[in-house]
Amino acid sequence: MQFLQEKVKMVKKEEPPVTANKNNESSPLYWYETSDSVSRRFHFESDGHLSMKLVDDARPVPQKMVESFLNKFFPSGYPYSVNEGYLRYTQFRALQHFSSAALSVLSTQSLLFAAGLRPTPAQATVVSWILKDGMQHVGKLICSNLGARMDSEPKQWRIVADVLYDFGTGLELVSPLCPHLFLELAGLGNFAKGMAVVAARATRLPIYSSFAKEGNLSDIFAKGEAISTLFNVAGIGAGIQLASTICSSMEGKLVIGSILSAVHVYCVVEQMRVVPINTLNPQRTALIVANFLKTGKVPRPPDLRFQENLLFPERPIQDAGNVRVGRALHKAVKPSQVQKLEEVFVEEKFLLSQGKSWTDMVLEHDATGEDALRGWLVAAYAKIMGKTYNDPDDVILQDAYDKMNDVFSPFLSQVQAKGWYTDRFLDGTGTRFAW
C-alpha cells in the first residue's frame, strides 16, 4: 500500500499590537498536518507538552479499517521502515501459521482417538498444549547443540523446522490407524516437534534483523509475533470447524492434513526466498565473488536472495572456485603442503588446498568475513587461471594471490557499500585452526 507523503503546514497567529503591557506573551505556535485525508492540529501547551486534536477525517470506513490493521500489525512507518520483501514475507507467514494451527487441531484429535478417547474438537484444542511436553523436551535439548549451524544458514534451518513439525504432526494424524503404537508415534512426533520449536525460535532473530532498516528490530519483532498470533487463532478456529465436518472421518483427515502440510511448507519456502540477510556465510560469499567476476559489480542482499540454494546451501559454486569451508586442517591439507602454503599466504588468516573436484579453504580461529572474501577470490582466480595455463599449482596460486591483492580494495569497498556485514564469517560448525 502506498502512502501519500505527509504535508505539513506551519501556521502562526498574528501577533497582537504592541501595547504598554509588557506582560503580554507571544501567541502559541500551532500547525496542521494532513495525511491521507486526515487533518490534525498540533500545538504546544503552556507546560511544554505537545497537544493534538483531530480536525477532519474524510477517509472512507474501509480505508480506516485497513490503516488501523496496518498500525497494529505492521512496523511504524511501513513500508519505508523495513527492507524489501517484508510484505511478501508477512503474507506467507500469516498463511503458514493459519495452516499450521489448523493442522495441529486435527493431529491432536487423531492422537486422542488413537488413545481410545472420543474428544470434541474444542477438547482436542485444549489438550494439544498438554501433549507437547515429554519427548518434546528431549528434541529441544538435542537441537540446541546446532545453534552455530543455524547462525550460518537460518533460512535452511527455518525450512527444516517446519518440515520436522509437519513430520511430527503427520505421525499424530495416522496414529488412529495404529492404536497399539500410540506411545511410539506420539513420542516420536513430539520429539520432532521439539526440534522444530528450537530451530524456529533460533532462526527468528536473524530473519527479523534482515528487515530492520531504522533500528526498529523490536517493533518488527512485536508486529511479526502479532501477525502470527492472529492467524494462529484463526487457524485453530478453522481446525475446529474442519474436525467437526470434513475431517470427522480418517479419510478426510488424511486428505485435508496433506493439503495443509503442503501449504505450510510451501509458505515457509516462499518466506525464506524474500529474506535479505546481509551476513556472510559460505554460500553468500561464493555468490558475491561469482557475481563480481562475471559483472564487475557486487549485488545487494535483496538482489542476491533469489540466487541462494535454500535446500542444499553447502554445494560448492563452480563460478566462485568450487570452494568448501570447514574441513579440519589435517584433512584438507597434506602435511607436505602446509609449509609451502604458509609461504604463499604468510600474512593471511586462511590456507587454500586445491583438489580435483573442489578447493578446501581452512580459516584461522579469528578470521573475519574480509579474510573469507580474500580467500574466495584467490580460489576463484586460481580456478580460472588453471584452465588457461599449464603452470604448476603453486605458481598459479601465487599469481591468483597477486591478482586478488590488486582488486581487493575496490572490491571490499563495493561489498561494504552494498550493505554486507564483513566483520564476521558464519561458517557454522566448521573447524578452524590456530598456529
GROMACS .gro file of C-alpha atoms in nm:
model
  435
    1MET     CA    1   0.000   0.000   0.000
    2GLN     CA    2   0.136   0.337  -0.093
    3PHE     CA    3   0.102   0.630   0.141
    4LEU     CA    4   0.087   0.995   0.038
    5GLN     CA    5   0.375   1.196   0.167
    6GLU     CA    6   0.273   1.398   0.471
    7LYS     CA    7   0.205   1.764   0.402
    8VAL     CA    8   0.298   1.984   0.691
    9LYS     CA    9   0.180   2.343   0.701
   10MET     CA   10   0.316   2.575   0.964
   11VAL     CA   11   0.074   2.844   1.074
   12LYS     CA   12   0.139   3.113   1.333
   13LYS     CA   13  -0.113   3.354   1.477
   14GLU     CA   14  -0.057   3.717   1.409
   15GLU     CA   15   0.100   3.892   1.699
   16PRO     CA   16  -0.126   4.145   1.867
   17PRO     CA   17  -0.032   4.510   1.852
   18VAL     CA   18   0.236   4.611   2.094
   19THR     CA   19   0.087   4.779   2.398
   20ALA     CA   20   0.221   4.924   2.711
   21ASN     CA   21   0.156   4.594   2.889
   22LYS     CA   22   0.493   4.418   2.886
   23ASN     CA   23   0.342   4.101   3.034
   24ASN     CA   24   0.178   4.002   2.706
   25GLU     CA   25   0.313   3.665   2.595
   26SER     CA   26   0.371   3.568   2.235
   27SER     CA   27   0.097   3.362   2.074
   28PRO     CA   28   0.145   2.983   2.082
   29LEU     CA   29   0.284   2.807   1.778
   30TYR     CA   30   0.046   2.563   1.615
   31TRP     CA   31   0.029   2.378   1.286
   32TYR     CA   32  -0.182   2.138   1.084
   33GLU     CA   33  -0.067   1.808   0.943
   34THR     CA   34  -0.265   1.649   0.662
   35SER     CA   35  -0.203   1.288   0.569
   36ASP     CA   36  -0.431   1.066   0.360
   37SER     CA   37  -0.739   1.287   0.406
   38VAL     CA   38  -0.684   1.320   0.782
   39SER     CA   39  -0.617   1.666   0.926
   40ARG     CA   40  -0.473   1.709   1.273
   41ARG     CA   41  -0.400   2.026   1.467
   42PHE     CA   42  -0.084   2.029   1.680
   43HIS     CA   43   0.019   2.291   1.936
   44PHE     CA   44   0.230   2.322   2.248
   45GLU     CA   45   0.060   2.365   2.583
   46SER     CA   46   0.185   2.618   2.835
   47ASP     CA   47   0.371   2.341   3.018
   48GLY     CA   48   0.560   2.245   2.701
   49HIS     CA   49   0.364   1.929   2.617
   50LEU     CA   50   0.255   1.870   2.258
   51SER     CA   51  -0.121   1.851   2.211
   52MET     CA   52  -0.301   1.702   1.909
   53LYS     CA   53  -0.662   1.743   1.801
   54LEU     CA   54  -0.833   1.564   1.512
   55VAL     CA   55  -0.979   1.833   1.287
   56ASP     CA   56  -1.115   1.633   0.996
   57ASP     CA   57  -1.112   1.269   0.887
   58ALA     CA   58  -1.253   1.225   0.539
   59ARG     CA   59  -1.132   0.869   0.495
   60PRO     CA   60  -1.395   0.611   0.397
   61VAL     CA   61  -1.466   0.339   0.655
   62PRO     CA   62  -1.283   0.059   0.463
   63GLN     CA   63  -0.969   0.273   0.447
   64LYS     CA   64  -0.990   0.342   0.820
   65MET     CA   65  -1.012  -0.031   0.888
   66VAL     CA   66  -0.716  -0.111   0.663
   67GLU     CA   67  -0.498   0.157   0.816
   68SER     CA   68  -0.595   0.051   1.166
   69PHE     CA   69  -0.490  -0.305   1.078
   70LEU     CA   70  -0.158  -0.180   0.940
   71ASN     CA   71  -0.089   0.024   1.252
   72LYS     CA   72  -0.147  -0.278   1.476
   73PHE     CA   73   0.029  -0.546   1.274
   74PHE     CA   74   0.298  -0.367   1.071
   75PRO     CA   75   0.603  -0.172   1.195
   76SER     CA   76   0.567   0.203   1.242
   77GLY     CA   77   0.649   0.389   0.923
   78TYR     CA   78   0.577   0.088   0.700
   79PRO     CA   79   0.672   0.045   0.415
   80TYR     CA   80   0.965   0.287   0.448
   81SER     CA   81   1.090   0.147   0.779
   82VAL     CA   82   1.161  -0.206   0.652
   83ASN     CA   83   1.374  -0.365   0.381
   84GLU     CA   84   1.248  -0.512   0.056
   85GLY     CA   85   1.035  -0.826   0.067
   86TYR     CA   86   0.874  -0.770   0.408
   87LEU     CA   87   0.515  -0.766   0.280
   88ARG     CA   88   0.554  -1.090   0.084
   89TYR     CA   89   0.729  -1.247   0.384
   90THR     CA   90   0.439  -1.145   0.611
   91GLN     CA   91   0.173  -1.272   0.371
   92PHE     CA   92   0.321  -1.619   0.355
   93ARG     CA   93   0.398  -1.616   0.729
   94ALA     CA   94   0.030  -1.550   0.802
   95LEU     CA   95  -0.083  -1.835   0.575
   96GLN     CA   96   0.185  -2.061   0.723
   97HIS     CA   97   0.062  -2.007   1.079
   98PHE     CA   98  -0.301  -2.045   0.976
   99SER     CA   99  -0.241  -2.384   0.810
  100SER     CA  100  -0.012  -2.499   1.091
  101ALA     CA  101  -0.267  -2.420   1.363
  102ALA     CA  102  -0.549  -2.594   1.175
  103LEU     CA  103  -0.330  -2.899   1.116
  104SER     CA  104  -0.237  -2.908   1.486
  105VAL     CA  105  -0.601  -2.937   1.591
  106LEU     CA  106  -0.661  -3.229   1.354
  107SER     CA  107  -0.347  -3.412   1.465
  108THR     CA  108  -0.431  -3.374   1.834
  109GLN     CA  109  -0.781  -3.507   1.778
  110SER     CA  110  -0.632  -3.806   1.596
  111LEU     CA  111  -0.395  -3.873   1.885
  112LEU     CA  112  -0.681  -3.880   2.133
  113PHE     CA  113  -0.881  -4.111   1.909
  114ALA     CA  114  -0.582  -4.345   1.896
  115ALA     CA  115  -0.567  -4.340   2.277
  116GLY     CA  116  -0.926  -4.461   2.290
  117LEU     CA  117  -1.088  -4.125   2.365
  118ARG     CA  118  -1.359  -3.953   2.167
  119PRO     CA  119  -1.293  -3.586   2.221
  120THR     CA  120  -1.483  -3.294   2.080
  121PRO     CA  121  -1.282  -3.056   1.860
  122ALA     CA  122  -1.274  -2.799   2.142
  123GLN     CA  123  -1.134  -3.058   2.383
  124ALA     CA  124  -0.868  -3.153   2.130
  125THR     CA  125  -0.759  -2.789   2.113
  126VAL     CA  126  -0.715  -2.764   2.490
  127VAL     CA  127  -0.535  -3.095   2.530
  128SER     CA  128  -0.293  -3.012   2.247
  129TRP     CA  129  -0.094  -2.789   2.483
  130ILE     CA  130  -0.052  -3.072   2.733
  131LEU     CA  131   0.069  -3.325   2.478
  132LYS     CA  132   0.360  -3.100   2.374
  133ASP     CA  133   0.556  -3.189   2.689
  134GLY     CA  134   0.754  -3.509   2.747
  135MET     CA  135   0.954  -3.621   2.444
  136GLN     CA  136   0.940  -3.269   2.305
  137HIS     CA  137   1.190  -3.158   2.567
  138VAL     CA  138   1.436  -3.422   2.452
  139GLY     CA  139   1.412  -3.291   2.096
  140LYS     CA  140   1.474  -2.937   2.220
  141LEU     CA  141   1.790  -3.042   2.403
  142ILE     CA  142   1.933  -3.222   2.101
  143CYS     CA  143   1.855  -2.940   1.858
  144SER     CA  144   2.005  -2.678   2.090
  145ASN     CA  145   2.353  -2.812   2.002
  146LEU     CA  146   2.309  -2.699   1.642
  147GLY     CA  147   2.295  -2.325   1.712
  148ALA     CA  148   2.611  -2.239   1.515
  149ARG     CA  149   2.475  -2.409   1.205
  150MET     CA  150   2.153  -2.211   1.241
  151ASP     CA  151   2.350  -1.885   1.257
  152SER     CA  152   2.520  -1.977   0.931
  153GLU     CA  153   2.210  -2.099   0.744
  154PRO     CA  154   1.899  -1.958   0.915
  155LYS     CA  155   1.687  -1.993   0.601
  156GLN     CA  156   1.764  -2.362   0.558
  157TRP     CA  157   1.702  -2.439   0.925
  158ARG     CA  158   1.375  -2.245   0.924
  159ILE     CA  159   1.254  -2.472   0.645
  160VAL     CA  160   1.389  -2.779   0.827
  161ALA     CA  161   1.196  -2.668   1.136
  162ASP     CA  162   0.864  -2.670   0.951
  163VAL     CA  163   0.936  -2.999   0.778
  164LEU     CA  164   1.013  -3.154   1.118
  165TYR     CA  165   0.695  -3.005   1.260
  166ASP     CA  166   0.485  -3.148   0.977
  167PHE     CA  167   0.658  -3.485   1.015
  168GLY     CA  168   0.561  -3.493   1.381
  169THR     CA  169   0.209  -3.380   1.302
  170GLY     CA  170   0.180  -3.647   1.032
  171LEU     CA  171   0.270  -3.919   1.281
  172GLU     CA  172  -0.003  -3.792   1.510
  173LEU     CA  173  -0.255  -3.788   1.225
  174VAL     CA  174  -0.200  -4.154   1.136
  175SER     CA  175  -0.188  -4.274   1.497
  176PRO     CA  176  -0.554  -4.396   1.492
  177LEU     CA  177  -0.452  -4.645   1.222
  178CYS     CA  178  -0.202  -4.800   1.467
  179PRO     CA  179  -0.354  -4.762   1.814
  180HIS     CA  180  -0.117  -5.027   1.955
  181LEU     CA  181   0.175  -4.796   1.864
  182PHE     CA  182   0.021  -4.490   2.024
  183LEU     CA  183   0.306  -4.415   2.265
  184GLU     CA  184   0.574  -4.469   2.000
  185LEU     CA  185   0.404  -4.247   1.741
  186ALA     CA  186   0.312  -3.975   1.990
  187GLY     CA  187   0.660  -3.977   2.143
  188LEU     CA  188   0.842  -3.961   1.808
  189GLY     CA  189   0.602  -3.694   1.682
  190ASN     CA  190   0.660  -3.471   1.982
  191PHE     CA  191   1.034  -3.535   1.962
  192ALA     CA  192   1.032  -3.396   1.605
  193LYS     CA  193   0.816  -3.105   1.716
  194GLY     CA  194   1.058  -3.025   1.996
  195MET     CA  195   1.344  -2.996   1.749
  196ALA     CA  196   1.123  -2.785   1.524
  197VAL     CA  197   1.041  -2.542   1.804
  198VAL     CA  198   1.408  -2.479   1.886
  199ALA     CA  199   1.507  -2.438   1.519
  200ALA     CA  200   1.219  -2.200   1.450
  201ARG     CA  201   1.291  -1.982   1.753
  202ALA     CA  202   1.667  -1.978   1.697
  203THR     CA  203   1.632  -1.857   1.337
  204ARG     CA  204   1.365  -1.597   1.412
  205LEU     CA  205   1.601  -1.318   1.522
  206PRO     CA  206   1.837  -1.319   1.219
  207ILE     CA  207   1.537  -1.327   0.988
  208TYR     CA  208   1.366  -1.034   1.158
  209SER     CA  209   1.701  -0.849   1.175
  210SER     CA  210   1.736  -0.867   0.797
  211PHE     CA  211   1.424  -0.649   0.760
  212ALA     CA  212   1.521  -0.389   1.021
  213LYS     CA  213   1.609  -0.065   0.849
  214GLU     CA  214   1.597   0.212   1.108
  215GLY     CA  215   1.697   0.042   1.432
  216ASN     CA  216   1.339  -0.083   1.466
  217LEU     CA  217   1.407  -0.452   1.531
  218SER     CA  218   1.186  -0.465   1.840
  219ASP     CA  219   0.895  -0.310   1.651
  220ILE     CA  220   0.932  -0.557   1.364
  221PHE     CA  221   0.960  -0.847   1.608
  222ALA     CA  222   0.650  -0.739   1.803
  223LYS     CA  223   0.437  -0.685   1.491
  224GLY     CA  224   0.556  -1.014   1.341
  225GLU     CA  225   0.452  -1.202   1.653
  226ALA     CA  226   0.117  -1.022   1.647
  227ILE     CA  227   0.055  -1.144   1.293
  228SER     CA  228   0.150  -1.498   1.399
  229THR     CA  229  -0.087  -1.492   1.696
  230LEU     CA  230  -0.376  -1.355   1.494
  231PHE     CA  231  -0.353  -1.623   1.226
  232ASN     CA  232  -0.281  -1.899   1.476
  233VAL     CA  233  -0.613  -1.819   1.642
  234ALA     CA  234  -0.785  -1.810   1.302
  235GLY     CA  235  -0.624  -2.142   1.212
  236ILE     CA  236  -0.740  -2.304   1.536
  237GLY     CA  237  -1.093  -2.190   1.460
  238ALA     CA  238  -1.071  -2.334   1.109
  239GLY     CA  239  -0.928  -2.656   1.250
  240ILE     CA  240  -1.220  -2.694   1.493
  241GLN     CA  241  -1.463  -2.644   1.207
  242LEU     CA  242  -1.282  -2.895   0.985
  243ALA     CA  243  -1.262  -3.152   1.266
  244SER     CA  244  -1.639  -3.129   1.309
  245THR     CA  245  -1.720  -3.165   0.939
  246ILE     CA  246  -1.490  -3.278   0.658
  247CYS     CA  247  -1.228  -3.429   0.888
  248SER     CA  248  -1.464  -3.622   1.111
  249SER     CA  249  -1.352  -3.936   0.924
  250MET     CA  250  -0.999  -4.071   0.896
  251GLU     CA  251  -1.002  -4.035   0.520
  252GLY     CA  252  -1.092  -3.668   0.548
  253LYS     CA  253  -0.813  -3.607   0.796
  254LEU     CA  254  -0.553  -3.765   0.567
  255VAL     CA  255  -0.662  -3.563   0.264
  256ILE     CA  256  -0.703  -3.226   0.435
  257GLY     CA  257  -0.395  -3.285   0.651
  258SER     CA  258  -0.180  -3.348   0.343
  259ILE     CA  259  -0.310  -3.031   0.178
  260LEU     CA  260  -0.248  -2.819   0.488
  261SER     CA  261   0.101  -2.964   0.526
  262ALA     CA  262   0.187  -2.886   0.163
  263VAL     CA  263   0.059  -2.529   0.202
  264HIS     CA  264   0.255  -2.494   0.526
  265VAL     CA  265   0.590  -2.597   0.377
  266TYR     CA  266   0.533  -2.401   0.056
  267CYS     CA  267   0.465  -2.084   0.254
  268VAL     CA  268   0.781  -2.110   0.462
  269VAL     CA  269   0.992  -2.170   0.149
  270GLU     CA  270   0.842  -1.860  -0.013
  271GLN     CA  271   0.908  -1.662   0.305
  272MET     CA  272   1.273  -1.757   0.307
  273ARG     CA  273   1.317  -1.665  -0.060
  274VAL     CA  274   1.246  -1.299   0.014
  275VAL     CA  275   1.456  -1.263   0.332
  276PRO     CA  276   1.755  -1.030   0.253
  277ILE     CA  277   2.016  -1.150   0.506
  278ASN     CA  278   2.335  -0.940   0.491
  279THR     CA  279   2.579  -1.158   0.690
  280LEU     CA  280   2.848  -1.359   0.514
  281ASN     CA  281   2.828  -1.738   0.514
  282PRO     CA  282   2.990  -1.980   0.265
  283GLN     CA  283   2.710  -1.968   0.009
  284ARG     CA  284   2.655  -1.592   0.011
  285THR     CA  285   3.028  -1.525  -0.001
  286ALA     CA  286   3.063  -1.753  -0.303
  287LEU     CA  287   2.770  -1.584  -0.478
  288ILE     CA  288   2.917  -1.239  -0.416
  289VAL     CA  289   3.250  -1.347  -0.567
  290ALA     CA  290   3.084  -1.520  -0.862
  291ASN     CA  291   2.875  -1.211  -0.943
  292PHE     CA  292   3.179  -0.984  -0.910
  293LEU     CA  293   3.385  -1.196  -1.150
  294LYS     CA  294   3.103  -1.205  -1.406
  295THR     CA  295   2.989  -0.842  -1.397
  296GLY     CA  296   3.249  -0.649  -1.201
  297LYS     CA  297   2.976  -0.547  -0.957
  298VAL     CA  298   2.871  -0.668  -0.612
  299PRO     CA  299   2.499  -0.743  -0.563
  300ARG     CA  300   2.298  -0.608  -0.270
  301PRO     CA  301   2.147  -0.855  -0.018
  302PRO     CA  302   1.797  -0.811  -0.171
  303ASP     CA  303   1.941  -0.886  -0.516
  304LEU     CA  304   2.122  -1.199  -0.401
  305ARG     CA  305   1.840  -1.361  -0.203
  306PHE     CA  306   1.677  -1.527  -0.504
  307GLN     CA  307   2.005  -1.690  -0.608
  308GLU     CA  308   2.050  -1.878  -0.280
  309ASN     CA  309   2.002  -2.254  -0.271
  310LEU     CA  310   1.775  -2.296   0.031
  311LEU     CA  311   1.777  -2.675   0.046
  312PHE     CA  312   2.144  -2.754  -0.028
  313PRO     CA  313   2.340  -2.440   0.059
  314GLU     CA  314   2.664  -2.633   0.115
  315ARG     CA  315   2.707  -2.719  -0.253
  316PRO     CA  316   3.022  -2.555  -0.398
  317ILE     CA  317   2.962  -2.289  -0.664
  318GLN     CA  318   3.174  -2.353  -0.973
  319ASP     CA  319   3.194  -1.988  -1.084
  320ALA     CA  320   3.344  -1.899  -0.745
  321GLY     CA  321   3.620  -2.160  -0.745
  322ASN     CA  322   3.432  -2.462  -0.604
  323VAL     CA  323   3.537  -2.368  -0.252
  324ARG     CA  324   3.448  -2.576   0.054
  325VAL     CA  325   3.495  -2.442   0.406
  326GLY     CA  326   3.504  -2.622   0.737
  327ARG     CA  327   3.719  -2.932   0.697
  328ALA     CA  328   3.992  -2.986   0.955
  329LEU     CA  329   4.340  -2.869   0.855
  330HIS     CA  330   4.491  -3.218   0.873
  331LYS     CA  331   4.220  -3.349   0.639
  332ALA     CA  332   4.213  -3.060   0.394
  333VAL     CA  333   4.588  -3.003   0.352
  334LYS     CA  334   4.861  -3.262   0.313
  335PRO     CA  335   5.141  -3.224   0.574
  336SER     CA  336   5.397  -3.175   0.296
  337GLN     CA  337   5.199  -2.876   0.160
  338VAL     CA  338   5.147  -2.684   0.482
  339GLN     CA  339   5.483  -2.504   0.477
  340LYS     CA  340   5.452  -2.411   0.106
  341LEU     CA  341   5.104  -2.267   0.163
  342GLU     CA  342   5.230  -2.074   0.465
  343GLU     CA  343   5.491  -1.910   0.245
  344VAL     CA  344   5.229  -1.805  -0.011
  345PHE     CA  345   4.974  -1.682   0.244
  346VAL     CA  346   5.222  -1.559   0.502
  347GLU     CA  347   5.012  -1.264   0.621
  348GLU     CA  348   4.672  -1.423   0.568
  349LYS     CA  349   4.428  -1.597   0.801
  350PHE     CA  350   4.341  -1.873   0.556
  351LEU     CA  351   4.501  -2.159   0.366
  352LEU     CA  352   4.387  -2.298   0.032
  353SER     CA  353   4.437  -2.653  -0.087
  354GLN     CA  354   4.336  -2.730  -0.445
  355GLY     CA  355   4.188  -3.071  -0.519
  356LYS     CA  356   4.045  -3.234  -0.829
  357SER     CA  357   3.681  -3.160  -0.751
  358TRP     CA  358   3.696  -2.863  -0.515
  359THR     CA  359   3.926  -2.627  -0.327
  360ASP     CA  360   3.944  -2.653   0.052
  361MET     CA  361   3.971  -2.330   0.248
  362VAL     CA  362   4.073  -2.353   0.613
  363LEU     CA  363   4.035  -2.041   0.828
  364GLU     CA  364   4.220  -1.930   1.138
  365HIS     CA  365   4.015  -1.907   1.454
  366ASP     CA  366   3.980  -1.526   1.437
  367ALA     CA  367   3.924  -1.494   1.061
  368THR     CA  368   3.656  -1.243   0.958
  369GLY     CA  369   3.435  -1.201   0.656
  370GLU     CA  370   3.706  -0.997   0.487
  371ASP     CA  371   3.950  -1.287   0.522
  372ALA     CA  372   3.697  -1.526   0.372
  373LEU     CA  373   3.640  -1.291   0.079
  374ARG     CA  374   4.015  -1.271   0.016
  375GLY     CA  375   4.049  -1.649   0.019
  376TRP     CA  376   3.749  -1.695  -0.209
  377LEU     CA  377   3.883  -1.451  -0.465
  378VAL     CA  378   4.218  -1.631  -0.470
  379ALA     CA  379   4.046  -1.967  -0.521
  380ALA     CA  380   3.827  -1.828  -0.799
  381TYR     CA  381   4.117  -1.666  -0.984
  382ALA     CA  382   4.325  -1.985  -0.945
  383LYS     CA  383   4.041  -2.188  -1.097
  384ILE     CA  384   4.023  -1.956  -1.397
  385MET     CA  385   4.400  -1.949  -1.447
  386GLY     CA  386   4.424  -2.326  -1.412
  387LYS     CA  387   4.201  -2.368  -1.718
  388THR     CA  388   4.414  -2.127  -1.923
  389TYR     CA  389   4.773  -2.202  -1.821
  390ASN     CA  390   4.966  -2.523  -1.762
  391ASP     CA  391   5.182  -2.388  -1.483
  392PRO     CA  392   5.233  -2.580  -1.158
  393ASP     CA  393   4.967  -2.535  -0.890
  394ASP     CA  394   5.192  -2.333  -0.660
  395VAL     CA  395   5.276  -2.087  -0.939
  396ILE     CA  396   4.909  -2.047  -1.033
  397LEU     CA  397   4.819  -1.998  -0.667
  398GLN     CA  398   5.081  -1.725  -0.629
  399ASP     CA  399   4.960  -1.547  -0.945
  400ALA     CA  400   4.600  -1.571  -0.823
  401TYR     CA  401   4.703  -1.427  -0.486
  402ASP     CA  402   4.874  -1.133  -0.655
  403LYS     CA  403   4.566  -1.073  -0.870
  404MET     CA  404   4.345  -1.073  -0.560
  405ASN     CA  405   4.563  -0.810  -0.390
  406ASP     CA  406   4.531  -0.586  -0.696
  407VAL     CA  407   4.149  -0.582  -0.691
  408PHE     CA  408   4.061  -0.639  -0.328
  409SER     CA  409   4.045  -0.280  -0.202
  410PRO     CA  410   3.781  -0.159  -0.454
  411PHE     CA  411   3.606  -0.495  -0.426
  412LEU     CA  412   3.578  -0.467  -0.046
  413SER     CA  413   3.456  -0.107  -0.076
  414GLN     CA  414   3.177  -0.229  -0.303
  415VAL     CA  415   3.085  -0.510  -0.067
  416GLN     CA  416   3.053  -0.279   0.231
  417ALA     CA  417   2.877  -0.006   0.033
  418LYS     CA  418   2.612  -0.257  -0.075
  419GLY     CA  419   2.526  -0.330   0.287
  420TRP     CA  420   2.714  -0.653   0.356
  421TYR     CA  421   2.839  -0.714   0.710
  422THR     CA  422   3.204  -0.821   0.685
  423ASP     CA  423   3.316  -0.822   1.048
  424ARG     CA  424   3.222  -1.186   1.093
  425PHE     CA  425   3.212  -1.500   0.882
  426LEU     CA  426   2.946  -1.753   0.979
  427ASP     CA  427   3.070  -2.095   0.872
  428GLY     CA  428   2.854  -2.300   1.106
  429THR     CA  429   3.044  -2.566   1.297
  430GLY     CA  430   3.334  -2.557   1.052
  431THR     CA  431   3.673  -2.639   1.203
  432ARG     CA  432   3.926  -2.355   1.233
  433PHE     CA  433   4.296  -2.364   1.320
  434ALA     CA  434   4.550  -2.159   1.514
  435TRP     CA  435   4.928  -2.163   1.476
   0.00000   0.00000   0.00000
